[in-house]
mmCIF file of C-alpha atoms and ligand atoms in Angstrom:
data_model
loop_
_atom_site.group_PDB
_atom_site.id
_atom_site.type_symbol
_atom_site.label_atom_id
_atom_site.label_comp_id
_atom_site.label_asym_id
_atom_site.label_seq_id
_atom_site.Cartn_x
_atom_site.Cartn_y
_atom_site.Cartn_z
ATOM 1 C CA UNK Z 13 -19.520 16.825 4.239
ATOM 2 C CA UNK Z 14 -16.749 17.266 1.691
ATOM 3 C CA UNK Z 15 -13.473 15.496 0.972
ATOM 4 C CA UNK Z 16 -11.122 18.288 2.004
ATOM 5 C CA UNK Z 17 -8.069 17.088 3.920
ATOM 6 C CA UNK Z 18 -6.867 20.561 4.837
ATOM 7 C CA UNK Z 19 -5.333 20.674 8.308
ATOM 8 C CA UNK Z 20 -4.843 16.898 8.280
ATOM 9 C CA UNK Z 21 -1.672 14.809 8.191
ATOM 10 C CA UNK Z 22 -1.239 11.423 6.483
ATOM 11 C CA UNK Z 23 1.619 8.904 6.482
ATOM 12 C CA UNK Z 24 2.479 7.352 3.103
ATOM 13 C CA UNK Z 25 4.718 4.258 3.284
ATOM 14 C CA UNK Z 26 6.255 2.705 0.146
ATOM 15 C CA UNK Z 27 7.145 5.386 -2.401
ATOM 16 C CA UNK Z 28 10.062 3.931 -4.407
ATOM 17 C CA UNK Z 29 9.726 6.147 -7.488
ATOM 18 C CA UNK Z 30 7.201 8.140 -9.509
ATOM 19 C CA UNK Z 31 5.479 4.969 -10.726
ATOM 20 C CA UNK Z 32 4.775 3.696 -7.190
ATOM 21 C CA UNK Z 33 1.127 3.309 -6.223
ATOM 22 C CA UNK Z 34 2.120 5.115 -3.009
ATOM 23 C CA UNK Z 35 3.082 8.143 -5.115
ATOM 24 C CA UNK Z 36 -0.364 8.105 -6.777
ATOM 25 C CA UNK Z 37 -1.881 8.114 -3.292
ATOM 26 C CA UNK Z 38 0.433 10.930 -2.125
ATOM 27 C CA UNK Z 39 -0.625 13.068 -5.097
ATOM 28 C CA UNK Z 40 -4.353 12.534 -4.443
ATOM 29 C CA UNK Z 41 -3.983 13.367 -0.729
ATOM 30 C CA UNK Z 42 -1.882 16.426 -1.566
ATOM 31 C CA UNK Z 43 -4.513 17.703 -4.027
ATOM 32 C CA UNK Z 44 -7.057 17.545 -1.204
ATOM 33 C CA UNK Z 45 -4.800 19.756 0.952
ATOM 34 C CA UNK Z 46 -3.215 17.179 3.265
ATOM 35 C CA UNK Z 47 0.201 17.430 4.863
ATOM 36 C CA UNK Z 48 2.237 14.308 4.038
ATOM 37 C CA UNK Z 49 4.730 12.200 5.921
ATOM 38 C CA UNK Z 50 6.815 9.811 3.813
ATOM 39 C CA UNK Z 51 8.571 6.691 5.098
ATOM 40 C CA UNK Z 52 11.090 4.605 3.129
ATOM 41 C CA UNK Z 53 12.937 1.357 3.803
ATOM 42 C CA UNK Z 54 16.460 2.724 3.999
ATOM 43 C CA UNK Z 55 18.485 5.933 3.796
ATOM 44 C CA UNK Z 56 19.263 5.081 0.150
ATOM 45 C CA UNK Z 57 15.696 6.009 -0.802
ATOM 46 C CA UNK Z 58 15.534 9.290 1.096
ATOM 47 C CA UNK Z 59 16.779 11.506 -1.755
ATOM 48 C CA UNK Z 60 14.478 10.134 -4.482
ATOM 49 C CA UNK Z 61 11.472 10.507 -2.148
ATOM 50 C CA UNK Z 62 12.493 14.063 -1.147
ATOM 51 C CA UNK Z 63 13.015 14.986 -4.824
ATOM 52 C CA UNK Z 64 9.538 13.708 -5.729
ATOM 53 C CA UNK Z 65 7.890 15.475 -2.801
ATOM 54 C CA UNK Z 66 9.497 18.754 -3.938
ATOM 55 C CA UNK Z 67 7.187 18.616 -6.966
ATOM 56 C CA UNK Z 68 4.151 18.937 -4.658
ATOM 57 C CA UNK Z 69 2.521 22.203 -3.672
ATOM 58 C CA UNK Z 70 1.066 22.932 -0.258
ATOM 59 C CA UNK Z 71 2.271 22.033 3.234
ATOM 60 C CA UNK Z 72 5.909 20.894 3.644
ATOM 61 C CA UNK Z 73 6.299 17.104 3.837
ATOM 62 C CA UNK Z 74 8.190 15.215 6.551
ATOM 63 C CA UNK Z 75 10.498 12.185 6.020
ATOM 64 C CA UNK Z 76 11.415 9.182 8.156
ATOM 65 C CA UNK Z 77 13.345 5.992 7.509
ATOM 66 C CA UNK Z 78 11.334 2.895 8.480
ATOM 67 C CA UNK Z 79 12.231 -0.692 7.594
ATOM 68 C CA UNK Z 80 9.017 -2.582 8.395
ATOM 69 C CA UNK Z 81 10.876 -5.802 9.280
ATOM 70 C CA UNK Z 82 12.237 -4.009 12.367
ATOM 71 C CA UNK Z 83 9.790 -3.483 15.278
ATOM 72 C CA UNK Z 84 12.150 -1.050 16.967
ATOM 73 C CA UNK Z 85 12.344 1.042 13.769
ATOM 74 C CA UNK Z 86 8.540 1.088 13.484
ATOM 75 C CA UNK Z 87 8.090 2.151 17.110
ATOM 76 C CA UNK Z 88 10.788 4.815 16.847
ATOM 77 C CA UNK Z 89 9.304 6.176 13.610
ATOM 78 C CA UNK Z 90 5.814 6.632 15.058
ATOM 79 C CA UNK Z 91 7.188 8.030 18.334
ATOM 80 C CA UNK Z 92 9.139 10.594 16.289
ATOM 81 C CA UNK Z 93 6.051 11.365 14.191
ATOM 82 C CA UNK Z 94 3.993 11.901 17.363
ATOM 83 C CA UNK Z 95 6.643 14.208 18.760
ATOM 84 C CA UNK Z 96 6.957 16.175 15.504
ATOM 85 C CA UNK Z 97 3.309 16.537 14.399
ATOM 86 C CA UNK Z 98 1.156 15.391 17.360
ATOM 87 C CA UNK Z 99 -1.689 13.696 15.513
ATOM 88 C CA UNK Z 100 -2.033 11.818 12.200
ATOM 89 C CA UNK Z 101 -5.348 11.215 10.459
ATOM 90 C CA UNK Z 102 -4.474 8.253 8.287
ATOM 91 C CA UNK Z 103 -1.866 5.972 6.869
ATOM 92 C CA UNK Z 104 -1.271 4.302 3.497
ATOM 93 C CA UNK Z 105 0.643 1.002 3.692
ATOM 94 C CA UNK Z 106 1.948 0.288 0.167
ATOM 95 C CA UNK Z 107 4.594 -2.297 0.942
ATOM 96 C CA UNK Z 108 5.170 -5.845 -0.263
ATOM 97 C CA UNK Z 109 8.112 -8.098 -0.984
ATOM 98 C CA UNK Z 110 8.796 -11.670 -2.012
ATOM 99 C CA UNK Z 111 12.051 -13.136 -3.296
ATOM 100 C CA UNK Z 112 12.042 -12.966 -7.061
ATOM 101 C CA UNK Z 113 12.691 -16.703 -7.466
ATOM 102 C CA UNK Z 114 9.440 -17.466 -5.577
ATOM 103 C CA UNK Z 115 7.419 -15.469 -8.169
ATOM 104 C CA UNK Z 116 7.754 -18.038 -10.937
ATOM 105 C CA UNK Z 117 7.212 -21.764 -11.257
ATOM 106 C CA UNK Z 118 4.921 -23.530 -8.817
ATOM 107 C CA UNK Z 119 3.741 -22.364 -5.380
ATOM 108 C CA UNK Z 120 4.365 -25.858 -4.028
ATOM 109 C CA UNK Z 121 8.119 -25.198 -4.316
ATOM 110 C CA UNK Z 122 8.039 -22.167 -1.969
ATOM 111 C CA UNK Z 123 10.767 -22.400 0.682
ATOM 112 C CA UNK Z 124 10.076 -21.829 4.393
ATOM 113 C CA UNK Z 125 12.357 -18.803 4.304
ATOM 114 C CA UNK Z 126 10.639 -17.374 1.219
ATOM 115 C CA UNK Z 127 7.220 -17.939 2.783
ATOM 116 C CA UNK Z 128 8.226 -16.177 6.010
ATOM 117 C CA UNK Z 129 9.883 -13.252 4.196
ATOM 118 C CA UNK Z 130 6.807 -12.610 2.038
ATOM 119 C CA UNK Z 131 4.477 -12.775 5.041
ATOM 120 C CA UNK Z 132 6.744 -10.716 7.274
ATOM 121 C CA UNK Z 133 7.076 -7.766 4.889
ATOM 122 C CA UNK Z 134 3.785 -7.974 2.982
ATOM 123 C CA UNK Z 135 1.326 -8.932 5.741
ATOM 124 C CA UNK Z 136 2.600 -8.744 9.331
ATOM 125 C CA UNK Z 137 3.990 -5.255 8.718
ATOM 126 C CA UNK Z 138 0.432 -3.853 8.474
ATOM 127 C CA UNK Z 139 -0.372 -5.150 11.966
ATOM 128 C CA UNK Z 140 2.892 -3.816 13.435
ATOM 129 C CA UNK Z 141 2.398 -0.430 11.787
ATOM 130 C CA UNK Z 142 -1.281 -0.179 12.814
ATOM 131 C CA UNK Z 143 -0.330 -0.892 16.449
ATOM 132 C CA UNK Z 144 2.360 1.802 16.418
ATOM 133 C CA UNK Z 145 0.104 4.312 14.614
ATOM 134 C CA UNK Z 146 -2.877 3.781 16.956
ATOM 135 C CA UNK Z 147 -1.830 6.223 19.705
ATOM 136 C CA UNK Z 148 -0.918 8.848 17.086
ATOM 137 C CA UNK Z 149 -4.375 8.520 15.453
ATOM 138 C CA UNK Z 150 -6.090 9.953 18.519
ATOM 139 C CA UNK Z 151 -8.758 11.736 16.408
ATOM 140 C CA UNK Z 152 -9.573 8.498 14.544
ATOM 141 C CA UNK Z 153 -8.973 8.179 10.796
ATOM 142 C CA UNK Z 154 -8.291 5.734 8.010
ATOM 143 C CA UNK Z 155 -5.625 3.092 7.428
ATOM 144 C CA UNK Z 156 -5.407 1.778 3.869
ATOM 145 C CA UNK Z 157 -3.347 -1.095 2.450
ATOM 146 C CA UNK Z 158 -2.862 -2.477 -1.057
ATOM 147 C CA UNK Z 159 -3.835 -5.987 -2.029
ATOM 148 C CA UNK Z 160 -4.252 -8.011 -5.220
ATOM 149 C CA UNK Z 161 -6.717 -10.495 -6.731
ATOM 150 C CA UNK Z 162 -4.066 -13.219 -6.384
ATOM 151 C CA UNK Z 163 -4.998 -13.409 -2.684
ATOM 152 C CA UNK Z 164 -8.572 -14.435 -3.571
ATOM 153 C CA UNK Z 165 -7.993 -16.627 -6.613
ATOM 154 C CA UNK Z 166 -5.058 -18.487 -8.091
ATOM 155 C CA UNK Z 167 -3.104 -16.182 -10.420
ATOM 156 C CA UNK Z 168 -0.161 -17.749 -12.244
ATOM 157 C CA UNK Z 169 3.271 -16.798 -10.827
ATOM 158 C CA UNK Z 170 1.846 -14.741 -7.948
ATOM 159 C CA UNK Z 171 2.479 -17.803 -5.775
ATOM 160 C CA UNK Z 172 3.550 -17.021 -2.196
ATOM 161 C CA UNK Z 173 2.447 -13.400 -2.597
ATOM 162 C CA UNK Z 174 -1.107 -14.704 -3.045
ATOM 163 C CA UNK Z 175 -0.961 -16.462 0.315
ATOM 164 C CA UNK Z 176 0.542 -13.330 1.904
ATOM 165 C CA UNK Z 177 -2.233 -11.147 0.410
ATOM 166 C CA UNK Z 178 -4.907 -13.558 1.709
ATOM 167 C CA UNK Z 179 -3.349 -13.111 5.157
ATOM 168 C CA UNK Z 180 -3.243 -9.331 4.655
ATOM 169 C CA UNK Z 181 -6.934 -9.293 3.625
ATOM 170 C CA UNK Z 182 -7.877 -11.181 6.800
ATOM 171 C CA UNK Z 183 -5.702 -8.825 8.871
ATOM 172 C CA UNK Z 184 -7.669 -5.868 7.485
ATOM 173 C CA UNK Z 185 -10.852 -7.346 8.969
ATOM 174 C CA UNK Z 186 -9.371 -8.222 12.371
ATOM 175 C CA UNK Z 187 -7.647 -4.828 12.625
ATOM 176 C CA UNK Z 188 -10.862 -3.051 11.598
ATOM 177 C CA UNK Z 189 -12.661 -4.841 14.418
ATOM 178 C CA UNK Z 190 -9.973 -4.014 17.019
ATOM 179 C CA UNK Z 191 -9.477 -0.380 16.025
ATOM 180 C CA UNK Z 192 -13.076 0.551 15.218
ATOM 181 C CA UNK Z 193 -13.804 1.511 18.832
ATOM 182 C CA UNK Z 194 -11.109 4.182 18.465
ATOM 183 C CA UNK Z 195 -12.815 5.442 15.255
ATOM 184 C CA UNK Z 196 -9.893 4.129 13.241
ATOM 185 C CA UNK Z 197 -11.061 2.476 10.020
ATOM 186 C CA UNK Z 198 -8.986 -0.142 8.185
ATOM 187 C CA UNK Z 199 -9.581 -0.955 4.520
ATOM 188 C CA UNK Z 200 -7.771 -2.413 1.515
ATOM 189 C CA UNK Z 201 -7.715 -1.530 -2.162
ATOM 190 C CA UNK Z 202 -7.349 -4.467 -4.516
ATOM 191 C CA UNK Z 203 -5.595 -2.782 -7.433
ATOM 192 C CA UNK Z 204 -5.470 -4.006 -10.997
ATOM 193 C CA UNK Z 205 -1.989 -4.515 -12.515
ATOM 194 C CA UNK Z 206 0.108 -1.333 -12.763
ATOM 195 C CA UNK Z 207 3.653 -1.277 -14.168
ATOM 196 C CA UNK Z 208 5.690 -0.333 -11.076
ATOM 197 C CA UNK Z 209 9.230 -1.168 -9.946
ATOM 198 C CA UNK Z 210 7.892 -4.263 -8.146
ATOM 199 C CA UNK Z 211 6.233 -5.454 -11.370
ATOM 200 C CA UNK Z 212 9.460 -4.904 -13.345
ATOM 201 C CA UNK Z 213 11.083 -7.945 -14.867
ATOM 202 C CA UNK Z 214 7.921 -10.010 -14.554
ATOM 203 C CA UNK Z 215 7.784 -11.937 -17.817
ATOM 204 C CA UNK Z 216 4.044 -12.201 -18.343
ATOM 205 C CA UNK Z 217 3.108 -8.658 -17.348
ATOM 206 C CA UNK Z 218 2.225 -7.639 -20.935
ATOM 207 C CA UNK Z 219 0.049 -10.733 -21.296
ATOM 208 C CA UNK Z 220 -1.751 -9.873 -18.051
ATOM 209 C CA UNK Z 221 -2.383 -6.285 -19.235
ATOM 210 C CA UNK Z 222 -3.689 -7.488 -22.612
ATOM 211 C CA UNK Z 223 -6.129 -9.788 -20.823
ATOM 212 C CA UNK Z 224 -7.381 -6.809 -18.773
ATOM 213 C CA UNK Z 225 -7.817 -4.709 -21.933
ATOM 214 C CA UNK Z 226 -9.812 -7.496 -23.574
ATOM 215 C CA UNK Z 227 -11.903 -8.812 -20.666
ATOM 216 C CA UNK Z 228 -12.238 -6.260 -17.844
ATOM 217 C CA UNK Z 229 -15.619 -4.457 -17.898
ATOM 218 C CA UNK Z 230 -13.881 -1.098 -18.497
ATOM 219 C CA UNK Z 231 -11.627 -2.698 -21.199
ATOM 220 C CA UNK Z 232 -8.525 -0.872 -19.904
ATOM 221 C CA UNK Z 233 -5.993 -1.051 -17.100
ATOM 222 C CA UNK Z 234 -6.282 1.201 -14.046
ATOM 223 C CA UNK Z 235 -3.842 4.027 -13.350
ATOM 224 C CA UNK Z 236 -1.974 4.929 -10.163
ATOM 225 C CA UNK Z 237 -4.122 8.134 -10.088
ATOM 226 C CA UNK Z 238 -7.313 6.048 -9.954
ATOM 227 C CA UNK Z 239 -5.939 3.954 -7.108
ATOM 228 C CA UNK Z 240 -4.785 7.201 -5.467
ATOM 229 C CA UNK Z 241 -8.292 8.653 -5.604
ATOM 230 C CA UNK Z 242 -9.777 5.453 -4.139
ATOM 231 C CA UNK Z 243 -7.291 5.720 -1.266
ATOM 232 C CA UNK Z 244 -8.235 9.391 -0.823
ATOM 233 C CA UNK Z 245 -11.894 8.335 -0.531
ATOM 234 C CA UNK Z 246 -11.003 5.678 2.056
ATOM 235 C CA UNK Z 247 -8.902 8.115 4.096
ATOM 236 C CA UNK Z 248 -11.383 11.011 3.980
ATOM 237 C CA UNK Z 249 -14.675 11.458 5.844
ATOM 238 C CA UNK Z 250 -16.536 10.578 2.631
ATOM 239 C CA UNK Z 251 -16.036 6.905 3.592
ATOM 240 C CA UNK Z 252 -16.745 7.414 7.318
ATOM 241 C CA UNK Z 253 -19.101 4.416 7.480
ATOM 242 C CA UNK Z 254 -16.744 2.016 5.670
ATOM 243 C CA UNK Z 255 -14.342 -0.310 7.488
ATOM 244 C CA UNK Z 256 -12.960 -3.838 7.069
ATOM 245 C CA UNK Z 257 -13.687 -3.548 3.337
ATOM 246 C CA UNK Z 258 -11.697 -4.611 0.280
ATOM 247 C CA UNK Z 259 -12.514 -2.275 -2.602
ATOM 248 C CA UNK Z 260 -11.477 -3.455 -6.050
ATOM 249 C CA UNK Z 261 -10.017 -0.649 -8.174
ATOM 250 C CA UNK Z 262 -9.351 -2.910 -11.142
ATOM 251 C CA UNK Z 263 -11.643 -1.863 -14.032
ATOM 252 C CA UNK Z 264 -14.060 -4.493 -12.684
ATOM 253 C CA UNK Z 265 -11.817 -7.414 -13.724
ATOM 254 C CA UNK Z 266 -12.503 -9.414 -10.537
ATOM 255 C CA UNK Z 267 -16.202 -9.868 -11.398
ATOM 256 C CA UNK Z 268 -15.552 -11.521 -14.759
ATOM 257 C CA UNK Z 269 -15.655 -15.306 -14.709
HETATM 258 P P1 LIG M 2 6.764 -0.316 -5.686
HETATM 259 O O1 LIG M 2 7.922 -1.174 -6.084
HETATM 260 O O2 LIG M 2 6.718 1.057 -6.232
HETATM 261 O O3 LIG M 2 6.622 -0.258 -4.107
HETATM 262 C C1 LIG M 2 6.934 -1.317 -3.244
HETATM 263 C C2 LIG M 2 7.452 -0.684 -1.989
HETATM 264 O O4 LIG M 2 7.656 -1.665 -0.963
HETATM 265 C C3 LIG M 2 8.784 0.013 -2.209
HETATM 266 O O5 LIG M 2 8.661 1.380 -1.937
HETATM 267 C C4 LIG M 2 9.679 -0.660 -1.181
HETATM 268 O O6 LIG M 2 10.511 0.261 -0.516
HETATM 269 C C5 LIG M 2 8.690 -1.158 -0.165
HETATM 270 N N1 LIG M 2 9.321 -2.130 0.740
HETATM 271 C C6 LIG M 2 9.772 -3.376 0.456
HETATM 272 N N2 LIG M 2 10.345 -3.913 1.550
HETATM 273 C C7 LIG M 2 10.251 -2.985 2.541
HETATM 274 C C8 LIG M 2 10.653 -2.946 3.907
HETATM 275 N N3 LIG M 2 11.286 -3.984 4.500
HETATM 276 N N4 LIG M 2 10.390 -1.828 4.633
HETATM 277 C C9 LIG M 2 9.758 -0.773 4.079
HETATM 278 N N5 LIG M 2 9.358 -0.744 2.786
HETATM 279 C C10 LIG M 2 9.607 -1.839 2.030
HETATM 280 O O7 LIG M 2 5.484 -1.176 -6.130
HETATM 281 P P2 LIG M 2 3.915 -0.961 -6.064
HETATM 282 O O8 LIG M 2 3.580 0.465 -5.972
HETATM 283 O O9 LIG M 2 3.400 -1.774 -7.182
HETATM 284 O O10 LIG M 2 3.524 -1.722 -4.712
HETATM 285 C C11 LIG M 2 2.787 -1.140 -3.645
HETATM 286 C C12 LIG M 2 1.759 -2.123 -3.126
HETATM 287 O O11 LIG M 2 0.765 -2.318 -4.138
HETATM 288 C C13 LIG M 2 2.277 -3.505 -2.773
HETATM 289 O O12 LIG M 2 1.620 -3.951 -1.595
HETATM 290 C C14 LIG M 2 1.817 -4.346 -3.963
HETATM 291 O O13 LIG M 2 1.668 -5.703 -3.615
HETATM 292 C C15 LIG M 2 0.493 -3.688 -4.233
HETATM 293 N N6 LIG M 2 -0.114 -3.984 -5.532
HETATM 294 C C16 LIG M 2 0.552 -3.681 -6.689
HETATM 295 C C17 LIG M 2 -0.017 -3.949 -7.921
HETATM 296 C C18 LIG M 2 0.689 -3.634 -9.193
HETATM 297 O O14 LIG M 2 0.245 -4.084 -10.245
HETATM 298 N N7 LIG M 2 1.744 -2.859 -9.205
HETATM 299 C C19 LIG M 2 -1.347 -4.577 -8.017
HETATM 300 C C20 LIG M 2 -1.970 -4.823 -6.732
HETATM 301 C C21 LIG M 2 -1.357 -4.546 -5.550
HETATM 302 P P3 LIG M 2 12.015 0.572 -0.982
HETATM 303 O O15 LIG M 2 11.932 0.980 -2.398
HETATM 304 O O16 LIG M 2 12.363 1.680 -0.050
HETATM 305 O O17 LIG M 2 12.735 -0.706 -0.753
HETATM 306 C C1 LIG M 3 0.594 -12.175 -11.241
HETATM 307 C C2 LIG M 3 1.406 -11.148 -11.175
HETATM 308 C C3 LIG M 3 2.755 -11.201 -11.792
HETATM 309 C C4 LIG M 3 3.739 -12.152 -11.054
HETATM 310 C C5 LIG M 3 4.006 -11.800 -9.624
HETATM 311 C C6 LIG M 3 4.435 -10.598 -9.185
HETATM 312 C C7 LIG M 3 4.482 -10.223 -7.793
HETATM 313 C C8 LIG M 3 4.876 -9.031 -7.390
HETATM 314 C C9 LIG M 3 4.836 -8.567 -5.960
HETATM 315 C C10 LIG M 3 6.143 -8.471 -5.223
HETATM 316 C C11 LIG M 3 5.930 -7.471 -4.109
HETATM 317 C C12 LIG M 3 7.307 -8.047 -6.122
HETATM 318 C C13 LIG M 3 8.657 -8.179 -5.491
HETATM 319 O O1 LIG M 3 8.798 -8.434 -4.318
HETATM 320 C C14 LIG M 3 9.832 -7.925 -6.398
HETATM 321 C C15 LIG M 3 11.179 -8.199 -5.716
HETATM 322 O O2 LIG M 3 11.434 -9.576 -5.655
HETATM 323 C C16 LIG M 3 12.325 -7.574 -6.554
HETATM 324 N N1 LIG M 3 12.174 -6.116 -6.696
HETATM 325 C C17 LIG M 3 12.709 -5.258 -5.802
HETATM 326 O O3 LIG M 3 13.341 -5.624 -4.817
HETATM 327 C C18 LIG M 3 12.444 -3.778 -6.050
HETATM 328 C C19 LIG M 3 13.787 -3.092 -6.282
HETATM 329 C C20 LIG M 3 11.682 -3.222 -4.839
HETATM 330 C C21 LIG M 3 11.374 -1.742 -4.948
HETATM 331 O O4 LIG M 3 10.435 -3.924 -4.806
HETATM 332 C C22 LIG M 3 9.896 -4.236 -3.590
HETATM 333 N N2 LIG M 3 8.727 -4.849 -3.651
HETATM 334 O O5 LIG M 3 10.453 -3.961 -2.568
HETATM 335 C C23 LIG M 3 1.035 -9.932 -10.392
HETATM 336 C C24 LIG M 3 0.962 -8.645 -11.189
HETATM 337 C C25 LIG M 3 -0.004 -8.780 -12.366
HETATM 338 C C26 LIG M 3 0.443 -7.499 -10.273
HETATM 339 C C27 LIG M 3 1.415 -7.088 -9.180
HETATM 340 C C28 LIG M 3 2.743 -6.568 -9.611
HETATM 341 C C29 LIG M 3 1.019 -7.234 -7.888
HETATM 342 C C30 LIG M 3 1.766 -6.815 -6.682
HETATM 343 O O6 LIG M 3 1.373 -7.252 -5.583
HETATM 344 O O7 LIG M 3 2.695 -5.993 -6.764
#
């Protein structure tokens, strides 16, 4: 048993730029020989994703637009993928969104609209995507999503995203139970803080990183490459007995009281 992904095809959703965790995952899968399929929220992001993928060696990548708030778009994307490649062996869901004004102040002030938006994009989308991917994963495989400690414990300013991640974490378990009989595994990576576009403009980010450097067992932040390699593990046969799991790739920070 080795971790080669040669001859396999994986969907990576959520590359915005070279700092995206999704890009770290794409690079790890590519190194293992996989063919990649990229999806992005709107046409506007097609060129940056194509430009990034041109830096990869190996099999040619494929590209599809897929706004995860739109069921029709999700169904059309996976129907097109099935038509174009036949079978996929895994999927990385690296998508989240909450209105910026809900990511400061107190959670108690979250609006109904803000709550529903965060849950729609950051949690429900995994279920919708897993359902559409299921028939295309006819050889089984691995679905991976990204979560954060703020779904397990209260983290200042994470607010409604924490509630959405708690819902996502529970979805991972229910989906793992439903899809296991098809040999489709569903797992999450709880990543430590990484400076991505989503994290941009968040006032206390430096303070959060300093805390990690001082208190996490490894005394340093994690990189997108480390999260990428964890995703590779979860999408390869090396993790064939693992499903419904939330693996922390966070320098061990979550264990410190
Ligand atoms: P990025 O900003 O790089 O990625 C977020 C992605 O979400 C973007 O590519 C964006 O697409 C996509 N997205 C938002 N709305 C939609 C939509 N309606 N349809 C399709 N795609 C959409 O940030 P990260 O890499 O940090 O985030 C990836 C995941 O990692 C998220 O789930 C995040 O919560 C999680 N995470 C991040 C941590 C961090 O410290 N950075 C820590 C722990 C977890 P587009 O650009 O096309 O709009
Ligand atoms: C405790 C923290 C810091 C405070 C909370 C941050 C939460 C971030 C998550 C969400 C997904 C960020 C977000 O939705 C930003 C948008 O409002 C505005 N940005 C955008 O629209 C950009 C252009 C696009 C690309 O972004 C998205 N998401 O579409 C948590 C941090 C220590 C860790 C962290 C940053 C976690 C996380 O979940 O991302």
